[in-house]
PDB file of C-alpha atoms in Angstrom:
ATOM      1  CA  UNK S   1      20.695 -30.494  -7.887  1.00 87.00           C
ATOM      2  CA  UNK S   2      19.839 -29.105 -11.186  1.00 91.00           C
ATOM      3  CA  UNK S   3      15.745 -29.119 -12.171  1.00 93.00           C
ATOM      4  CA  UNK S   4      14.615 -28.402 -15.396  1.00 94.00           C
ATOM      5  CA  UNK S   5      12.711 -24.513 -15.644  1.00 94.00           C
ATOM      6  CA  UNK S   6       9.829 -26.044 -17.492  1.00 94.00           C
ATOM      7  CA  UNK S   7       8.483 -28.431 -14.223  1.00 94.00           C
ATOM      8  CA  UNK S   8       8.613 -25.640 -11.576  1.00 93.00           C
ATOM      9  CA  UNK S   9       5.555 -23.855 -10.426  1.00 90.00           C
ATOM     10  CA  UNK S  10       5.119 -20.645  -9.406  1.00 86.00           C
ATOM     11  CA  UNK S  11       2.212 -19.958  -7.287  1.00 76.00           C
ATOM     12  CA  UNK S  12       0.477 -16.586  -6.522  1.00 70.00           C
ATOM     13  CA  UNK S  13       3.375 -13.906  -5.230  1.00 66.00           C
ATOM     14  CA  UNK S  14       3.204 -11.832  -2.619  1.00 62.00           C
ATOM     15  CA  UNK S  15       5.810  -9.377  -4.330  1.00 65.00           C
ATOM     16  CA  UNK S  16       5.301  -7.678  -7.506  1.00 68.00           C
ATOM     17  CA  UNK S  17       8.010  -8.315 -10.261  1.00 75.00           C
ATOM     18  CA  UNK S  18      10.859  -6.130 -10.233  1.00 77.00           C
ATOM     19  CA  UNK S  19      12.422  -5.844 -13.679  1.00 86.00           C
ATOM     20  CA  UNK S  20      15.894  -4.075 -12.898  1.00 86.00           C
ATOM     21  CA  UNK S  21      16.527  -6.905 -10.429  1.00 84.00           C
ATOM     22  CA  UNK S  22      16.184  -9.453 -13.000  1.00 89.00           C
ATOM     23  CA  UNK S  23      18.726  -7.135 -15.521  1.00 91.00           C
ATOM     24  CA  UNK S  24      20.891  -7.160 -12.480  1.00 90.00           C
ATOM     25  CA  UNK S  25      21.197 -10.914 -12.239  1.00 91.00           C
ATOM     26  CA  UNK S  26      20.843 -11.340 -15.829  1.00 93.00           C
ATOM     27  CA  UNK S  27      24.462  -9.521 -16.050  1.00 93.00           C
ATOM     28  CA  UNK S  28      25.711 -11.173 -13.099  1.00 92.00           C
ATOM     29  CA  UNK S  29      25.031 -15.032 -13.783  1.00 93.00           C
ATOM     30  CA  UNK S  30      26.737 -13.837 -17.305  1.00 92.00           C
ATOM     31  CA  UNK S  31      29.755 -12.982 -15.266  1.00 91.00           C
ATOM     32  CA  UNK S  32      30.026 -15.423 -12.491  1.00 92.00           C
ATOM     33  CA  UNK S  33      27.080 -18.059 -13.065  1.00 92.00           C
ATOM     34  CA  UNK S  34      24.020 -18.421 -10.336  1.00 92.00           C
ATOM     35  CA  UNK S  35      25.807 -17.987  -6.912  1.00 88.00           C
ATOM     36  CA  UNK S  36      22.665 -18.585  -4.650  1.00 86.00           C
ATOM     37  CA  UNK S  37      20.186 -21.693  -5.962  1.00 90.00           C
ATOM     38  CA  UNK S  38      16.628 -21.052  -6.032  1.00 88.00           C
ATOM     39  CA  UNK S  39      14.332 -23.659  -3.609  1.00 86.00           C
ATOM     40  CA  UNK S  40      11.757 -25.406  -4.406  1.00 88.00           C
ATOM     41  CA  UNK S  41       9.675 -28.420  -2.525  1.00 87.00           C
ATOM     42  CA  UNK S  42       9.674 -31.954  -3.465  1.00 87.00           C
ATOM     43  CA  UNK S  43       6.593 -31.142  -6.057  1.00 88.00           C
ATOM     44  CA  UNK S  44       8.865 -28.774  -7.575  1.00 92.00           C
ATOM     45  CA  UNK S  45       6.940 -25.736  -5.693  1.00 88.00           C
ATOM     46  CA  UNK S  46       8.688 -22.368  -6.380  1.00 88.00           C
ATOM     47  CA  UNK S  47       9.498 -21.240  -2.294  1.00 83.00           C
ATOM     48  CA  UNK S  48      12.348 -18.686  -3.263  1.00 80.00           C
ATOM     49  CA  UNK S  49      14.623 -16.959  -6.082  1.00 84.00           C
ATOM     50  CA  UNK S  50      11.794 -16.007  -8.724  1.00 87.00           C
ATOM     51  CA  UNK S  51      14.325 -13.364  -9.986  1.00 89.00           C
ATOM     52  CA  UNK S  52      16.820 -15.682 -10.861  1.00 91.00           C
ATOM     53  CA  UNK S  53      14.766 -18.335 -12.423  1.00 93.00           C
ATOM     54  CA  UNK S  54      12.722 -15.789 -14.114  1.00 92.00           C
ATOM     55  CA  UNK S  55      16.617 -14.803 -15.259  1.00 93.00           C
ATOM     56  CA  UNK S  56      17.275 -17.995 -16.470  1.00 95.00           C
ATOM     57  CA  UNK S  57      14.368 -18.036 -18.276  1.00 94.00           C
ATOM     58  CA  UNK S  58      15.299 -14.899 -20.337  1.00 94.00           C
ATOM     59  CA  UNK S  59      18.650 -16.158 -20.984  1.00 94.00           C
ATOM     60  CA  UNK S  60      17.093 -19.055 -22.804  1.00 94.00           C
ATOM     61  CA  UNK S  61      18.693 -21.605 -19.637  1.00 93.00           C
ATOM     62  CA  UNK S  62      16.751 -24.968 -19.855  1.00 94.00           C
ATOM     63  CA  UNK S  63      17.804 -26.085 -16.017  1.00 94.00           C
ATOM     64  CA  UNK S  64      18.863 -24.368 -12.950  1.00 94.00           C
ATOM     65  CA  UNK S  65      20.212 -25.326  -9.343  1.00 93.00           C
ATOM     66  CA  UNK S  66      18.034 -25.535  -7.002  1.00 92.00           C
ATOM     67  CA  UNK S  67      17.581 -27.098  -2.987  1.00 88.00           C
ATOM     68  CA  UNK S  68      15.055 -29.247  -2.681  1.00 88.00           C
ATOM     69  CA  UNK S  69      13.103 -29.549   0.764  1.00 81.00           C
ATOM     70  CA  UNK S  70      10.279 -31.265   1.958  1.00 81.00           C
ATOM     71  CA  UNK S  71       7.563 -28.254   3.244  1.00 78.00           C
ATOM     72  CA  UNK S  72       3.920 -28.549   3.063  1.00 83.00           C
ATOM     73  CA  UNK S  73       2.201 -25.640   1.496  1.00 82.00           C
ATOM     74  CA  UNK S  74       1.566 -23.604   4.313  1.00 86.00           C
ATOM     75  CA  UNK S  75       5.763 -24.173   5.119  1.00 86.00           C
ATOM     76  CA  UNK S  76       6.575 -23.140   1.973  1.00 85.00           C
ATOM     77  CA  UNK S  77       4.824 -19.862   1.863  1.00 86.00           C
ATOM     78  CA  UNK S  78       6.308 -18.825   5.171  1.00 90.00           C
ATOM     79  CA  UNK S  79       9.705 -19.767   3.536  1.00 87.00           C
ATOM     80  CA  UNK S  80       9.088 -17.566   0.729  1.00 86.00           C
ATOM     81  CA  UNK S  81       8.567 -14.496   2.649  1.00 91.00           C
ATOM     82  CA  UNK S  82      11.047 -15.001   5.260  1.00 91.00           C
ATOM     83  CA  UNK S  83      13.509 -15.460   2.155  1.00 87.00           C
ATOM     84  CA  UNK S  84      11.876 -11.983  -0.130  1.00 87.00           C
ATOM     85  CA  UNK S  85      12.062  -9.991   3.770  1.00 91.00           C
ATOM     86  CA  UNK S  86      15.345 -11.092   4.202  1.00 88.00           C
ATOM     87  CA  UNK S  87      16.630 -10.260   0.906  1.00 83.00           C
ATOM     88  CA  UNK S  88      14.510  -7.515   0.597  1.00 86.00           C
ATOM     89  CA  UNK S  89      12.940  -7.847  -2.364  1.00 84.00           C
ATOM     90  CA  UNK S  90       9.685  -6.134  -0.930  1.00 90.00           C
ATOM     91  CA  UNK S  91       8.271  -2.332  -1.041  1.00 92.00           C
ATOM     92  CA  UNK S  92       7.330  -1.302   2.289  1.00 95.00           C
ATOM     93  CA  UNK S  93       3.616  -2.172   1.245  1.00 96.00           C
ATOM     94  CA  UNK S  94       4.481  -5.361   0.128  1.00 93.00           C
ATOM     95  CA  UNK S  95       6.528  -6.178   3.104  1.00 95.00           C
ATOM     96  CA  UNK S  96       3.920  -4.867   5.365  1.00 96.00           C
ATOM     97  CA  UNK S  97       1.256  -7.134   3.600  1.00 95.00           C
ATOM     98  CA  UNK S  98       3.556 -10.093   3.637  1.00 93.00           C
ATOM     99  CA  UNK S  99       4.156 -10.377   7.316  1.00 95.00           C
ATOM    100  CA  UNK S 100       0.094  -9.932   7.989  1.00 95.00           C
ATOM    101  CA  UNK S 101       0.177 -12.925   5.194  1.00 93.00           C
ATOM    102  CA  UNK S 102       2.533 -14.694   7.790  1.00 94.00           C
ATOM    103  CA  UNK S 103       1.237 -13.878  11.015  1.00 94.00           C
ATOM    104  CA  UNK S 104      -2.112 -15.915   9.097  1.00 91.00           C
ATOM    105  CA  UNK S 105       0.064 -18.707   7.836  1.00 90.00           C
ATOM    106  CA  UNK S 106       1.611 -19.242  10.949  1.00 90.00           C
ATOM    107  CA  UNK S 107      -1.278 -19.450  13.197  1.00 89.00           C
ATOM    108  CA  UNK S 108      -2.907 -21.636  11.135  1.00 84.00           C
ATOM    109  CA  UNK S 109       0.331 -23.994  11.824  1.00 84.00           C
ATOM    110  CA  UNK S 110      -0.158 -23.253  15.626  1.00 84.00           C
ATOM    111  CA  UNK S 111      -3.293 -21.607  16.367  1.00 82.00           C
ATOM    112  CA  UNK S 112      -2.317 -21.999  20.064  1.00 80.00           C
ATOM    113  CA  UNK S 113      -0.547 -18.793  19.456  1.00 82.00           C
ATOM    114  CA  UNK S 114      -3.645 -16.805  18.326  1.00 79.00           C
ATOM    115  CA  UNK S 115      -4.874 -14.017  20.189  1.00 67.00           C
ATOM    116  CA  UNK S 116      -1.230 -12.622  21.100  1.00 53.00           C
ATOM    117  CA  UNK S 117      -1.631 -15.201  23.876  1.00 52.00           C
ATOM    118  CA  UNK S 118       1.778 -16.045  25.834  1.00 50.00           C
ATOM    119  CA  UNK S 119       3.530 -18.731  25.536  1.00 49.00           C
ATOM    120  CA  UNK S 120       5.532 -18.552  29.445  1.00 49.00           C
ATOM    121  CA  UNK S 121       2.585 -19.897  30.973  1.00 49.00           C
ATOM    122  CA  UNK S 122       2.424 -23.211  29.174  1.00 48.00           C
ATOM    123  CA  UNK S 123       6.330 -23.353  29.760  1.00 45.00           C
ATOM    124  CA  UNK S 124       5.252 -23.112  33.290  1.00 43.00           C
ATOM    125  CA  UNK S 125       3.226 -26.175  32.980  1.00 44.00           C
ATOM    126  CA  UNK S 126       5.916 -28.210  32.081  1.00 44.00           C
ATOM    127  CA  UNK S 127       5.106 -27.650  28.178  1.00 47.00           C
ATOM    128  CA  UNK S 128       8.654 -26.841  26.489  1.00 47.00           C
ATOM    129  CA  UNK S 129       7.442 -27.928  23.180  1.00 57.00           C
ATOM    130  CA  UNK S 130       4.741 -24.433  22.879  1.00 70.00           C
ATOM    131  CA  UNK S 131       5.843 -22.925  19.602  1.00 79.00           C
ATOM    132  CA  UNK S 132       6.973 -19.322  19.784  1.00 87.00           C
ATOM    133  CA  UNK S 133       4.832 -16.874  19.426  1.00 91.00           C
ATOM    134  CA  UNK S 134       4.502 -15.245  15.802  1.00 93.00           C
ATOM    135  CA  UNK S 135       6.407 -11.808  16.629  1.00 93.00           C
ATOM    136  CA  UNK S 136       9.444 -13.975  18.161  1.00 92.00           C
ATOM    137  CA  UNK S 137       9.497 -16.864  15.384  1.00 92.00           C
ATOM    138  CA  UNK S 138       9.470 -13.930  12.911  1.00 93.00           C
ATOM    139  CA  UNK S 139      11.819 -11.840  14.041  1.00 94.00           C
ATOM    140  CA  UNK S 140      14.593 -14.628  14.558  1.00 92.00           C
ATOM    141  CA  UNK S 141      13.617 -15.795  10.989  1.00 91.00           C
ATOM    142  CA  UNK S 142      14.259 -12.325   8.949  1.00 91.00           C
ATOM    143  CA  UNK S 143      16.397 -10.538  11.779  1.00 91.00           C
ATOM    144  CA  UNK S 144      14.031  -7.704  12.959  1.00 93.00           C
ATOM    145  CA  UNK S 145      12.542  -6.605  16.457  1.00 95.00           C
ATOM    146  CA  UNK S 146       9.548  -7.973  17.500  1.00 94.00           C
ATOM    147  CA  UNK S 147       8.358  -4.467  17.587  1.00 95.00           C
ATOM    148  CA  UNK S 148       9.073  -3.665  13.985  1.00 96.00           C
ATOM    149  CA  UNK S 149       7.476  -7.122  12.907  1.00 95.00           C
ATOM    150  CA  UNK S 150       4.342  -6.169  14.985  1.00 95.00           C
ATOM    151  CA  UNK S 151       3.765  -2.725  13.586  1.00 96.00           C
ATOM    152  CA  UNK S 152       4.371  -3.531  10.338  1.00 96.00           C
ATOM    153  CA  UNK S 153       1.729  -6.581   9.714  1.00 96.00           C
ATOM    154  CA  UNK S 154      -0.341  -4.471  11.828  1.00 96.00           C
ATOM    155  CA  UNK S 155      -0.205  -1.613   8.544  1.00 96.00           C
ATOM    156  CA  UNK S 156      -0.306  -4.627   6.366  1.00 95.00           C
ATOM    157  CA  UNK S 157      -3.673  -5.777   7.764  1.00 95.00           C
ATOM    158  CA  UNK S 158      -5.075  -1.885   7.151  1.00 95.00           C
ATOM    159  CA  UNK S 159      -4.638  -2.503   3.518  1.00 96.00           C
ATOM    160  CA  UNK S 160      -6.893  -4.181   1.000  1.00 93.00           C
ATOM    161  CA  UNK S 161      -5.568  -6.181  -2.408  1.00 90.00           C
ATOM    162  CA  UNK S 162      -7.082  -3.217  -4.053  1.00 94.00           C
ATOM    163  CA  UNK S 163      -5.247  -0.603  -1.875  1.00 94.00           C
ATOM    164  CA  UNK S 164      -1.588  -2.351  -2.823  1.00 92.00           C
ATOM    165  CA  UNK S 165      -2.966  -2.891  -6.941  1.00 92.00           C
ATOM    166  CA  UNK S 166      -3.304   1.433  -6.332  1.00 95.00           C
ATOM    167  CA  UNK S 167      -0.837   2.032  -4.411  1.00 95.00           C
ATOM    168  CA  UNK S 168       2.049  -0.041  -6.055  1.00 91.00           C
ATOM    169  CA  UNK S 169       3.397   2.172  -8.411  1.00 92.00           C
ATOM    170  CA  UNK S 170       3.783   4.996  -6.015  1.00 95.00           C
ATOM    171  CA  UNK S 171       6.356   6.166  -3.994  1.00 95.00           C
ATOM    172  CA  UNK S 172       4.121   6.243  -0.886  1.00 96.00           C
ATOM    173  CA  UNK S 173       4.311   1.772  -1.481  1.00 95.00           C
ATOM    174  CA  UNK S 174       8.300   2.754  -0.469  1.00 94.00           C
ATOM    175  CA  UNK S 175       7.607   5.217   3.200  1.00 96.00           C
ATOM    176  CA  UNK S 176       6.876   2.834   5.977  1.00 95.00           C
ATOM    177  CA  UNK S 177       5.773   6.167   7.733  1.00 96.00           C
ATOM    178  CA  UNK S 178       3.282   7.412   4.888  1.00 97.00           C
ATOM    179  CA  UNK S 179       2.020   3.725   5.358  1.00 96.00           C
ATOM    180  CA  UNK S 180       1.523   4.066   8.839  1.00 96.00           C
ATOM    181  CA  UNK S 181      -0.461   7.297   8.613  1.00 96.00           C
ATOM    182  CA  UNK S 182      -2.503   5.918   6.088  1.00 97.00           C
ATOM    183  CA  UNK S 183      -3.229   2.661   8.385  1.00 96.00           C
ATOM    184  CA  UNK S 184      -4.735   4.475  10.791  1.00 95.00           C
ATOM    185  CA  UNK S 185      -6.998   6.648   8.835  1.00 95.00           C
ATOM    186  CA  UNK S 186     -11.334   5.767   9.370  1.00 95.00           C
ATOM    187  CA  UNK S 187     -12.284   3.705   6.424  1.00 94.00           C
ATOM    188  CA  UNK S 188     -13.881   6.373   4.554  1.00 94.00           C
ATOM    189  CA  UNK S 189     -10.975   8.849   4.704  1.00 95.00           C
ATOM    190  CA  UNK S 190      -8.623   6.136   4.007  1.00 96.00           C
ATOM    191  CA  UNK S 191     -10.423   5.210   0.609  1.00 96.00           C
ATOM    192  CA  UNK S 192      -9.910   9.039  -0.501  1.00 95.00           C
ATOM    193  CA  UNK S 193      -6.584   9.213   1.025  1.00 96.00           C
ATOM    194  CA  UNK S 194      -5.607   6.400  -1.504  1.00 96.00           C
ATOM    195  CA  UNK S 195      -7.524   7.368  -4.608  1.00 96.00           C
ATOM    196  CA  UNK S 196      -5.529  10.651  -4.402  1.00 95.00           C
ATOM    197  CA  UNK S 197      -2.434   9.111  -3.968  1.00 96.00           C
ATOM    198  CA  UNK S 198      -2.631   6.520  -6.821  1.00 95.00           C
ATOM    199  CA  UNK S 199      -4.109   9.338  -9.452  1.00 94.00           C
ATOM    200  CA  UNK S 200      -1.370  11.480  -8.874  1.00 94.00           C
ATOM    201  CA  UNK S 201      -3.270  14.322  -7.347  1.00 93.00           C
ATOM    202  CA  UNK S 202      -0.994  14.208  -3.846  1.00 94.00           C
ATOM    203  CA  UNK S 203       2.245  12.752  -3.173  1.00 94.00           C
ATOM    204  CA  UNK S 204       1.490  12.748   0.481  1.00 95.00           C
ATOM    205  CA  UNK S 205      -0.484  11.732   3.072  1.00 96.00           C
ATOM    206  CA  UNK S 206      -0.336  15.301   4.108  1.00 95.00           C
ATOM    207  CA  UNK S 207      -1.251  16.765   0.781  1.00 95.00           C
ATOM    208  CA  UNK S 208      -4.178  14.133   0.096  1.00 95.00           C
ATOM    209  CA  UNK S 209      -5.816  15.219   3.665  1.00 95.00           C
ATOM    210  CA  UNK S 210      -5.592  18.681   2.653  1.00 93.00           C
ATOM    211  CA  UNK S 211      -7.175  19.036  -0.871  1.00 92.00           C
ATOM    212  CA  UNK S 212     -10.077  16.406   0.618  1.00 93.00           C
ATOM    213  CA  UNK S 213     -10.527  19.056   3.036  1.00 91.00           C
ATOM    214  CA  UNK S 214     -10.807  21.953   0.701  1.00 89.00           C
ATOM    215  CA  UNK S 215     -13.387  20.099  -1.937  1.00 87.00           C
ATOM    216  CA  UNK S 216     -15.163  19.210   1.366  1.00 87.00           C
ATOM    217  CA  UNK S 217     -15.485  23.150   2.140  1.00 84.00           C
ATOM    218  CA  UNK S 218     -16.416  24.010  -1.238  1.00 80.00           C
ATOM    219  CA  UNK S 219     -19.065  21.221  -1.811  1.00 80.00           C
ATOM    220  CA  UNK S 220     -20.423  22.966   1.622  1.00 78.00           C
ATOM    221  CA  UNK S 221     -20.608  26.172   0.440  1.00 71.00           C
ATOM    222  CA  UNK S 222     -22.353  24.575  -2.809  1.00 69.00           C
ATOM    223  CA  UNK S 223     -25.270  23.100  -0.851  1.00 69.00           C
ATOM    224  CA  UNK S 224     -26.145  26.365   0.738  1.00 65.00           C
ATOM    225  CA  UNK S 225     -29.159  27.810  -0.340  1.00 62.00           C
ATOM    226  CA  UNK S 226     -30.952  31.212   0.031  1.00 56.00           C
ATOM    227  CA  UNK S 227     -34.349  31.537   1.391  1.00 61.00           C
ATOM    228  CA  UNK S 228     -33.994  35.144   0.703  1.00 63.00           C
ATOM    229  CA  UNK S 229     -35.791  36.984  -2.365  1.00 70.00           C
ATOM    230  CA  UNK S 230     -33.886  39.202  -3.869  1.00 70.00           C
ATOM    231  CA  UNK S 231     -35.344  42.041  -6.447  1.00 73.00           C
ATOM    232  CA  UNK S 232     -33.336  42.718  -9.652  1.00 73.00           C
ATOM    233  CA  UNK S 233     -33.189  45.653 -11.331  1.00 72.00           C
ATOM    234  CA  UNK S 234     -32.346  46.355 -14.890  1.00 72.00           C
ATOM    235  CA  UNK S 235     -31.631  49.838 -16.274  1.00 72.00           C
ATOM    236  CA  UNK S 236     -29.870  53.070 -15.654  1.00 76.00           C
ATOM    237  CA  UNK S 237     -28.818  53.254 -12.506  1.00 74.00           C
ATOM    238  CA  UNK S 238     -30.396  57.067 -11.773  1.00 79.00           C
ATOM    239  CA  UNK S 239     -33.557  56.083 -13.409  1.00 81.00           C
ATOM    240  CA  UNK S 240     -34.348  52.722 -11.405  1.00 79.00           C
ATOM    241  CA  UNK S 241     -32.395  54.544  -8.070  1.00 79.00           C
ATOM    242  CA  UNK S 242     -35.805  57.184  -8.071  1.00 83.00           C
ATOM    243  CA  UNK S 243     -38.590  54.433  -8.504  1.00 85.00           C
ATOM    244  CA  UNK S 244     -37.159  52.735  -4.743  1.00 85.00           C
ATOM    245  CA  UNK S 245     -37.979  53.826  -1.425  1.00 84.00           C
ATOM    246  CA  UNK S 246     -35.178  55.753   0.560  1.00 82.00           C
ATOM    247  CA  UNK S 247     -33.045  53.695   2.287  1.00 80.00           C
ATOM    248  CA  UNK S 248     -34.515  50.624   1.040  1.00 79.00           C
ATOM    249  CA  UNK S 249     -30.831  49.622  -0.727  1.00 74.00           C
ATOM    250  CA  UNK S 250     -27.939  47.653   0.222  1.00 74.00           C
ATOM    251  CA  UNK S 251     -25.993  47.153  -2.396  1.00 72.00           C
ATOM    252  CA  UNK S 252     -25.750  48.529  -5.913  1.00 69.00           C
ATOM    253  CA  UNK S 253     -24.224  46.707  -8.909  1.00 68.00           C
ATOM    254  CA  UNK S 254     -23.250  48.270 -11.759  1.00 66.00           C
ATOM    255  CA  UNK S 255     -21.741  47.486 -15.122  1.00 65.00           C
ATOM    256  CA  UNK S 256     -20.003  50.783 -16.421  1.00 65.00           C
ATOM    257  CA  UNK S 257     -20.336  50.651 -20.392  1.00 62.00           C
ATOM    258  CA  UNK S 258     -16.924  50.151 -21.483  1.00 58.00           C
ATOM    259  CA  UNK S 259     -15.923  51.787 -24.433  1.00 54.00           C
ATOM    260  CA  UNK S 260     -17.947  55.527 -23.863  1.00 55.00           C
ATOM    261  CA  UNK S 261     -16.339  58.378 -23.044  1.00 58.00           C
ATOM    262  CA  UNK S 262     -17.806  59.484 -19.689  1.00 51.00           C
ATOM    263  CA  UNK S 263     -16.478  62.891 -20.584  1.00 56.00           C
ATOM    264  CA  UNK S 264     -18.496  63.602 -23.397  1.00 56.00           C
ATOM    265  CA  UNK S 265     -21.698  62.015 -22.047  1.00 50.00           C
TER     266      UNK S 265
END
């Protein structure tokens, strides 16, 4: 069925927009026309293919195919990722912070299935109609483990809207294991672990733990202060050496004159 561009809406996105995705299908439509339709709900909802309508839309295309189903909004948002995972439009991060997005959607559609609780025992009961619990819907749905889908909304749910706005750009929003590291970081170390990642002063996790370390040691040695007084002397270093008691010095300090000949003095 073909929709016209101008009535679909595009609610908030999980995924950033990736611009040499939409050149890609730019060039392919132009060769072989939109292979895949975008989907959209009855209200004209945007669920999946924001590339290619956003391609569309730069090709100066007034309508585009589309399949139309009947979701609520909750549905359609746990269509979306499943479709961006499964075509793998995410980063890491993103993907990470998508499926902690879904593991929320989806036990607000069956809240029975909070709490990692199991669903065998209901089955038990005589209760074949229990939903699945999120790590088994999920998995079936985007065609990962149950342990991969786990760990990775378990990162996602370590990182804040502001921690993927920093982190975005930078190449530690691609390493699921830089991620990982990160997500288990204390708050505090976390916070500095990302601030000097996204400024560019450390490309690792690694690197970021080790310069906070060092400016941690030197803003140490700053706070130490001497209770100690220590006499100064000023002059020629024979002259002042005679007015002090024997063995009363521990260190002497001199500045040679540069520039006079020792020889001749």
């Amino acid at each position: 069925m073909k929709i016209k561009i101008s009535s679909i809406m595009i609610g908030n996105r999980l995924d950033s927009t990736k611009e040499e995705n939409i050149a890609s299908l730019i060039e392919s439509i132009k060769e072989v026309g939109l292979l895949t339709p975008i989907t959209i709900t009855e209200e004209h909802k945007l669920i999946a293919g924001f590339h290619r309508l956003e391609a569309f839309k730069r090709l100066g295309k007034t309508e585009i195919e589309a399949n139309v189903v009947n979701l609520n909004e909750t549905e359609a948002l746990l269509a979306e990722i499943d479709e961006n995972i499964k075509r793998k439009v995410y980063t890491a991060l993103e993907e990470s912070r998508a499926l902690a997005k879904r593991k929320e959607l989806y036990e607000i559609l069956h809240p029975e299935t909070k709490h990692g609780k199991n669903t065998k025992e209901s089955r038990q009961n005589g209760d074949s109609d229990m939903p699945k619990r999120f790590t088994q819907d999920t998995a079936s749905a985007v065609g990962q483990s149950e342990r991969t889908i786990q760990r990775k909304a378990e990162i996602g749910n370590a990182f804040t809207d502001d921690d993927v706005e920093k982190l975005k750009e930078t190449k530690v929003a691609k390493n699921q294991s830089e991620l990982q590291k990160i997500a288990k970081l204390e708050p505090q170390e976390k916070h500095e672990v990302i601030e000097k990642i996204s400024a560019g002063e450390a490309k690792s996790v690694k690197e970021a733990k080790k310069q906070i370390e060092i400016q941690e040691r030197v803003e140490k040695v700053s706070e130490v202060k001497t209770t100690v007084n220590i006499p100064i002397y000023l002059g020629s270093a024979p002259d002042v050496l005679k007015t002090l008691p024997k063995n009363s010095v521990d260190m002497v300090l001199t500045d040679p004159p540069y520039g006079v000949n020792y020889q001749d003095s």
